[in-house]
Coordinates of C-alpha atoms in Angstrom, one line a residue:
Chain A
X128 CA 156.7 74.6 116.2
X129 CA 156.5 71.5 117.9
X130 CA 158.3 69.7 121.0
X131 CA 162.1 69.8 119.2
X132 CA 161.4 73.6 120.0
X133 CA 161.4 73.6 124.0
X134 CA 164.4 72.9 126.1
X135 CA 163.5 71.9 129.8
X136 CA 166.2 73.4 131.9
X137 CA 165.0 71.7 135.0
X138 CA 162.1 70.6 136.1
X139 CA 161.5 70.2 140.2
X140 CA 159.1 68.9 141.9
X141 CA 157.1 71.4 144.5
X142 CA 154.6 69.3 146.1
X143 CA 153.6 66.0 146.2
X144 CA 150.9 65.2 148.0
X145 CA 147.5 63.4 146.1
X146 CA 148.2 65.6 143.3
X147 CA 151.8 66.7 142.8
X148 CA 152.7 70.4 141.2
X149 CA 156.3 71.0 139.2
X150 CA 157.8 74.0 138.3
X151 CA 159.7 73.8 134.8
X152 CA 162.5 75.8 133.7
X153 CA 162.5 76.1 130.1
X154 CA 163.1 77.9 127.0
X155 CA 161.6 78.0 123.3
X156 CA 162.0 79.0 120.1
X157 CA 160.4 82.3 119.4
X158 CA 158.1 82.5 116.5
X159 CA 160.2 85.7 115.1
X160 CA 163.8 83.2 115.9
X161 CA 166.1 82.5 118.2
X162 CA 165.3 81.3 121.8
X163 CA 163.4 82.8 124.7
X164 CA 164.9 83.0 128.2
X165 CA 164.6 80.9 130.5
X166 CA 161.2 81.0 131.9
X167 CA 159.4 79.3 135.0
X168 CA 156.5 77.8 134.7
X169 CA 154.5 75.9 137.1
X170 CA 152.1 72.9 136.0
X171 CA 149.7 71.0 138.4
X172 CA 150.0 67.4 137.3
X173 CA 147.0 65.7 136.6
X174 CA 147.7 62.9 133.5
X175 CA 144.4 61.1 131.9
X176 CA 141.2 61.1 132.6
X177 CA 137.9 59.5 130.1
X178 CA 134.3 61.1 130.4
X179 CA 131.4 59.2 128.6
X180 CA 127.9 61.5 127.9
X181 CA 125.1 58.5 128.9
X182 CA 122.4 58.6 125.6
X183 CA 119.4 56.8 124.7
X184 CA 118.7 57.1 121.4
X185 CA 115.1 55.7 121.9
X186 CA 114.2 57.8 124.2
X187 CA 116.2 61.0 123.6
X188 CA 117.4 61.2 126.8
X189 CA 120.6 61.8 128.4
X190 CA 121.5 60.6 131.9
X191 CA 123.8 62.9 133.3
X192 CA 124.8 62.6 137.5
X193 CA 125.0 65.0 140.2
X194 CA 127.5 66.0 142.7
X195 CA 129.8 67.2 144.8
X196 CA 133.3 69.2 143.4
X197 CA 135.9 70.8 145.6
X198 CA 137.4 73.0 142.8
X199 CA 134.0 74.3 142.6
X200 CA 133.7 74.9 146.5
X201 CA 137.1 76.6 146.3
X202 CA 136.0 79.2 143.4
X203 CA 132.9 80.1 145.8
X204 CA 130.5 78.6 143.1
X205 CA 127.6 76.4 143.7
X206 CA 129.4 72.5 144.5
X207 CA 126.6 70.1 143.7
X208 CA 127.6 70.2 139.3
X209 CA 125.8 68.5 137.3
X210 CA 128.1 66.4 134.8
X211 CA 128.5 63.5 132.5
X212 CA 130.2 60.3 133.6
X213 CA 133.9 60.5 134.3
X214 CA 137.1 59.0 135.8
X215 CA 140.6 58.3 135.9
X216 CA 142.8 56.1 133.5
X217 CA 143.9 53.3 136.1
X218 CA 147.4 51.5 134.9
X219 CA 146.8 49.1 132.3
X220 CA 143.2 50.3 131.2
X221 CA 142.1 51.3 128.2
X222 CA 139.3 54.4 127.7
X223 CA 136.8 52.1 126.8
X224 CA 137.2 50.1 130.1
X225 CA 137.6 53.3 132.0
X226 CA 133.7 54.2 130.5
X227 CA 132.2 51.2 131.2
X228 CA 133.4 50.8 134.6
X229 CA 132.7 54.2 135.7
X230 CA 129.2 54.0 134.3
X231 CA 128.8 51.3 136.4
X232 CA 130.2 52.7 139.4
X233 CA 128.6 56.6 139.1
X234 CA 125.5 55.7 137.2
X235 CA 124.5 51.8 137.5
X236 CA 124.4 51.7 133.5
X237 CA 125.6 49.5 130.9
X238 CA 126.6 50.6 127.7
X239 CA 126.3 48.9 125.0
X240 CA 127.9 51.3 122.3
X241 CA 130.6 54.0 122.6
X242 CA 131.8 56.2 119.9
X243 CA 134.5 58.5 120.6
X244 CA 134.0 62.0 121.1
X245 CA 136.9 64.3 121.1
X246 CA 140.4 64.2 123.3
X247 CA 141.3 67.6 124.9
X248 CA 143.1 69.3 127.4
X249 CA 141.0 71.5 129.9
X250 CA 143.3 73.8 131.2
X251 CA 146.2 73.5 128.9
X252 CA 148.5 76.7 130.6
X253 CA 148.3 75.3 134.1
X254 CA 147.6 71.8 134.3
X255 CA 148.6 68.5 132.7
X256 CA 145.0 67.2 132.7
X257 CA 143.8 65.0 129.7
X258 CA 140.4 64.0 129.1
X259 CA 138.9 61.4 126.6
X260 CA 135.3 62.1 125.5
X261 CA 132.9 59.8 124.7
X262 CA 129.4 58.9 124.0
X263 CA 127.8 55.9 125.3
X264 CA 124.5 54.3 124.4
X265 CA 122.6 53.4 127.3
X266 CA 118.7 52.7 128.2
X267 CA 117.8 54.9 130.4
X268 CA 114.6 53.7 131.3
X269 CA 115.6 52.4 134.9
X270 CA 118.4 55.1 135.7
X271 CA 117.8 57.2 138.9
X272 CA 118.7 56.9 142.2
X273 CA 122.2 57.2 144.2
X274 CA 125.4 55.7 142.8
X275 CA 128.9 56.3 143.4
X276 CA 132.0 54.2 145.3
X277 CA 132.1 54.8 149.0
X278 CA 135.7 54.1 149.3
X279 CA 135.8 56.9 147.1
X280 CA 133.9 58.8 149.1
X281 CA 131.6 59.2 146.0
X282 CA 128.2 60.1 146.6
X283 CA 126.0 60.8 143.1
X284 CA 122.3 61.3 142.1
X285 CA 121.7 60.1 139.0
X286 CA 119.3 62.2 136.5
X287 CA 118.1 62.1 133.5
X288 CA 117.0 64.7 131.2
X289 CA 115.3 64.8 127.3
X290 CA 118.2 65.6 125.5
X291 CA 116.7 69.3 124.3
X292 CA 116.4 69.9 127.9
X293 CA 119.8 69.1 129.3
X294 CA 121.1 71.0 125.9
X295 CA 119.0 73.7 127.2
X296 CA 120.7 73.8 130.5
X297 CA 124.0 74.8 128.7
X298 CA 122.8 77.5 127.1
X299 CA 121.6 78.8 130.3
X300 CA 124.6 78.2 132.2
X301 CA 122.7 75.6 134.8
X302 CA 125.3 73.4 133.1
X303 CA 128.9 74.9 133.6
X304 CA 131.7 72.2 133.2
X305 CA 133.8 72.1 130.1
X306 CA 133.7 69.0 130.0
X307 CA 129.6 68.3 129.7
X308 CA 129.3 71.3 128.0
X309 CA 131.6 70.0 125.0
X310 CA 130.0 66.6 125.3
X311 CA 125.9 68.4 125.2
X312 CA 127.3 70.5 122.1
X313 CA 128.3 67.2 120.5
X314 CA 124.8 65.5 121.1
X315 CA 123.1 68.8 119.8
X316 CA 125.3 68.5 116.8
X317 CA 125.5 65.5 116.1
X318 CA 122.0 63.8 116.9
X319 CA 120.1 62.9 114.3
X320 CA 122.9 61.1 113.1
X321 CA 123.6 59.2 115.9
X322 CA 119.9 58.0 116.7
X323 CA 119.9 56.9 113.1
X324 CA 123.0 54.8 113.8
X325 CA 122.2 53.6 117.3
X326 CA 118.7 52.7 117.0
X327 CA 119.0 51.1 113.6
X328 CA 122.1 48.8 115.6
X329 CA 119.5 48.3 118.2
X330 CA 116.8 47.1 115.6
X331 CA 119.2 44.8 114.2
X332 CA 121.2 43.7 117.2
Chain B
X10 CA 122.5 71.0 147.7
X11 CA 124.2 74.3 148.4
X12 CA 127.0 75.4 150.5
X13 CA 125.6 75.0 153.8
X14 CA 125.5 71.6 153.1
X15 CA 129.5 72.0 153.2
X16 CA 131.7 72.4 156.1
X17 CA 135.4 73.3 156.0
X18 CA 136.8 71.8 159.1
X19 CA 140.3 73.4 157.9
X20 CA 142.1 74.6 155.1
X21 CA 146.0 74.1 154.6
X22 CA 148.1 76.5 151.9
X23 CA 150.5 73.0 151.0
X24 CA 152.0 74.8 148.2
X25 CA 152.4 78.6 147.3
X26 CA 154.7 79.5 144.2
X27 CA 153.2 81.1 141.0
X28 CA 149.9 78.9 141.9
X29 CA 148.6 78.0 144.7
X30 CA 147.7 75.2 145.9
X31 CA 145.2 74.2 149.4
X32 CA 144.2 71.0 150.9
X33 CA 140.7 71.3 152.0
X34 CA 139.3 69.1 155.2
X35 CA 135.7 69.3 155.1
X36 CA 132.5 67.2 155.3
X37 CA 129.5 67.6 153.3
X38 CA 125.7 66.2 153.4
X39 CA 125.2 63.4 151.8
X40 CA 122.0 62.6 149.6
X41 CA 121.0 60.3 152.1
X42 CA 121.0 63.7 154.0
X43 CA 123.5 62.3 156.6
X44 CA 127.0 63.7 157.0
X45 CA 129.8 62.2 155.1
X46 CA 132.9 61.5 157.1
X47 CA 136.1 63.8 157.0
X48 CA 137.4 64.0 154.0
X49 CA 140.9 65.3 152.6
X50 CA 141.1 67.1 148.8
X51 CA 143.6 68.9 147.4
X52 CA 142.6 72.3 145.0
X53 CA 144.5 73.5 142.6
X54 CA 143.9 77.5 143.1
X55 CA 143.5 79.6 139.6
X56 CA 140.5 82.2 140.1
X57 CA 138.9 83.8 136.9
X58 CA 139.8 83.7 133.3
X59 CA 138.4 85.1 130.0
X60 CA 138.4 83.7 126.5
X61 CA 137.7 85.3 123.7
X62 CA 136.8 83.5 119.9
X63 CA 137.2 86.6 117.5
X64 CA 135.0 86.3 114.6
X65 CA 134.9 88.3 111.3
X66 CA 131.2 87.9 110.5
X67 CA 131.9 89.3 106.8
X68 CA 135.2 87.4 105.6
X69 CA 133.9 84.4 108.0
X70 CA 136.8 83.8 109.3
X71 CA 137.8 83.4 112.9
X72 CA 141.3 84.3 114.3
X73 CA 142.8 81.9 116.3
X74 CA 146.5 81.8 118.0
X75 CA 149.4 79.7 118.8
X76 CA 151.4 79.9 121.7
X77 CA 153.4 77.3 124.0
X78 CA 151.7 76.1 127.4
X79 CA 153.4 74.1 129.9
X80 CA 150.5 72.3 130.3
X81 CA 150.7 70.4 127.4
X82 CA 154.5 70.4 127.6
X83 CA 154.0 68.4 130.5
X84 CA 151.6 66.0 129.4
X85 CA 154.3 64.7 126.9
X86 CA 151.6 66.1 124.1
X87 CA 152.5 68.7 121.6
X88 CA 153.0 71.9 123.9
X89 CA 152.2 74.7 121.2
X90 CA 148.3 75.0 120.7
X91 CA 146.0 76.2 119.2
X92 CA 143.5 78.2 120.8
X93 CA 141.5 80.9 121.1
X94 CA 142.5 84.4 123.0
X95 CA 142.6 84.3 126.7
X96 CA 143.6 86.1 129.7
X97 CA 143.2 86.2 133.6
X98 CA 140.6 88.4 135.3
X99 CA 141.6 90.4 137.9
X100 CA 139.1 90.2 140.8
X101 CA 138.1 93.7 140.0
X102 CA 138.0 94.0 136.5
X103 CA 135.1 94.4 133.9
X104 CA 135.3 91.1 131.6
X105 CA 134.6 92.8 128.6
X106 CA 137.2 95.2 129.2
X107 CA 140.2 92.3 129.9
X108 CA 138.4 90.6 126.9
X109 CA 138.7 93.6 124.4
X110 CA 142.3 94.2 125.7
X111 CA 143.4 90.3 125.6
X112 CA 141.9 90.8 121.8
X113 CA 144.2 93.3 121.3
X114 CA 147.3 92.0 122.8
X115 CA 147.4 88.8 121.8
X116 CA 145.9 89.3 117.8
X117 CA 146.5 93.0 117.0
X118 CA 142.4 93.4 116.9
X119 CA 140.0 95.7 118.0
X120 CA 136.6 94.1 119.3
X121 CA 133.7 95.7 117.7
X122 CA 131.0 94.1 119.2
X123 CA 131.5 91.3 122.0
X124 CA 128.8 88.1 123.0
X125 CA 129.1 86.3 126.2
X126 CA 128.9 82.8 125.3
X127 CA 129.0 81.0 128.5
X128 CA 130.7 80.9 132.3
X129 CA 132.5 77.8 132.9
X130 CA 134.5 75.8 135.1
X131 CA 137.1 73.6 133.4
X132 CA 137.8 71.3 135.9
X133 CA 135.8 71.4 138.9
X134 CA 136.8 68.3 140.4
X135 CA 140.1 69.7 141.6
X136 CA 141.0 73.2 140.2
X137 CA 139.1 76.5 141.1
X138 CA 139.6 78.2 137.8
X139 CA 136.5 79.2 136.1
X140 CA 136.3 81.0 132.7
X141 CA 134.0 83.1 131.2
X142 CA 133.7 82.8 127.5
X143 CA 133.4 85.2 124.6
X144 CA 132.8 85.9 120.7
X145 CA 134.2 89.0 119.2
X146 CA 132.9 90.8 116.2
X147 CA 136.3 92.0 114.3
X148 CA 137.9 93.1 111.0
X149 CA 140.1 90.6 110.7
X150 CA 142.0 92.6 107.7
X151 CA 145.2 92.3 108.5
X152 CA 145.3 89.6 110.8
X153 CA 148.8 87.6 111.3
X154 CA 152.0 87.7 112.0
X155 CA 153.6 87.4 115.8
X156 CA 151.7 89.0 118.9
X157 CA 151.9 88.8 123.0
X158 CA 152.9 91.1 125.3
X159 CA 157.0 90.7 125.8
X160 CA 157.2 91.7 129.5
X161 CA 154.8 88.3 129.9
X162 CA 157.0 86.4 128.2
X163 CA 153.9 86.0 125.3
X164 CA 155.3 85.0 122.2
X165 CA 152.3 84.5 120.3
X166 CA 151.2 83.7 116.5
X167 CA 148.5 84.9 115.3
X168 CA 146.6 82.3 112.9
X169 CA 143.4 83.9 110.9
X170 CA 141.7 80.9 109.2
X171 CA 138.4 80.4 107.4
X172 CA 135.6 78.9 110.3
X173 CA 135.1 76.4 107.8
X174 CA 138.9 75.6 108.3
X175 CA 138.9 76.0 111.8
X176 CA 135.9 73.9 112.5
X177 CA 137.7 71.4 110.3
X178 CA 140.7 71.5 112.5
X179 CA 138.7 70.8 115.7
X180 CA 137.3 67.6 114.0
X181 CA 140.0 66.9 113.1
X182 CA 141.2 66.7 117.1
X183 CA 144.2 69.4 116.1
X184 CA 142.4 71.8 118.1
X185 CA 142.5 70.2 121.6
X186 CA 141.8 72.6 124.7
X187 CA 138.5 72.7 125.8
X188 CA 137.3 76.7 126.1
X189 CA 138.6 77.0 122.0
X190 CA 136.2 73.7 121.5
X191 CA 133.7 75.1 123.7
X192 CA 133.3 78.5 121.5
X193 CA 133.9 76.5 117.6
X194 CA 130.9 74.2 118.5
X195 CA 129.2 77.1 119.7
X196 CA 130.3 79.2 116.8
X197 CA 129.4 76.1 114.1
X198 CA 125.2 76.0 115.9
X199 CA 125.0 80.0 116.1
X200 CA 126.5 80.9 112.9
X201 CA 124.2 81.8 110.3
X202 CA 122.4 83.9 112.9
X203 CA 125.6 85.7 114.1
X204 CA 126.5 87.2 111.0
X205 CA 123.0 87.7 110.4
X206 CA 123.6 89.8 113.1
X207 CA 126.9 91.4 113.0
X208 CA 127.0 91.4 109.1
X209 CA 123.4 92.3 107.7
X210 CA 123.1 91.7 103.9
X211 CA 124.5 95.5 102.6
X212 CA 127.9 94.8 104.5
X213 CA 128.5 91.7 102.2
X214 CA 127.4 93.9 99.2
X215 CA 130.0 96.7 100.6
X216 CA 133.0 94.2 100.5
X217 CA 132.3 92.9 97.3
X218 CA 132.0 96.6 95.9

């Protein structure tokens, strides 16, 4: 099936604040043939975001950030989360530019190489959010401290962890958000190759 | 930091339909110890969900499903996504019971055993959704066709595929939703051990005989 197999009959803005929520009236082709009756589906509108896992291939350490997350608060879960660096794509900005900007703003880091890991929807049933995820090569030697853009109310603690320790925290549940789990599982699966590639480039450069 | 380091000053229901969106007026303790200024944060309220990757350790196959997803449609992406089994977790229900029920409804298969992989938030900045992710031991014989509950307007195509093909689809970007990626990465890291646990060598011999 593809986009030709959906017909949007009507689309209504239900809420517009900082975020927006729309209601779609639609029908779609059924796998068994024919079309469904009209259905209502509400969607939380987000748009594009970019996330980057900063990794130091020489020290074999990752840099993660800890910050307050309102969604976690509303869920009654621990509201300070340990995450990869992430931010929204501004108009006219490339995903790579967002990686560099956010790595500097959120963690004070310069990225000396970027590798696209994957692109995905965190919650495609009810949200249009789309994340492009990268690995970024960093020198984690001086990473740490408090960062974030105060104008955006950001208040961020920078943590550096041995890659093994970070991967173990995924297994123990201490790291419990989709972006960071995907990034660290990717690192666990690709670490040897990535270190070889990135340390070779560093030596050559 | 903990929940005592946040003060919710006010909470407003902005929208209540099938879903709900609330605005929190709050302040929180800053890392330097002072309190932040009050800020407004909108949150899309979802609640708990389960997702299950059905895996047949003897055939080395996973069973994924294809269905229309309105969020993907609104994003201008292919609206039919390939995913694991998933469903809402009602507050008073046992997650493993819901897993078994959803595996049955969405694939027509019985979950012989369940293993919990992770519990995580898909998008914690602005959505309260959290998800418990499992892998289910299934016998994929006869899997395929269409499933889903007509009364929930579910129209689902069941896609049994070799685990290697699913991992290749993940690498190629054909599978592009968070919980399915997390489940397949987990499988890639744990497949050999999982097969040993769920399908000791004698079972493989029995299937081949």
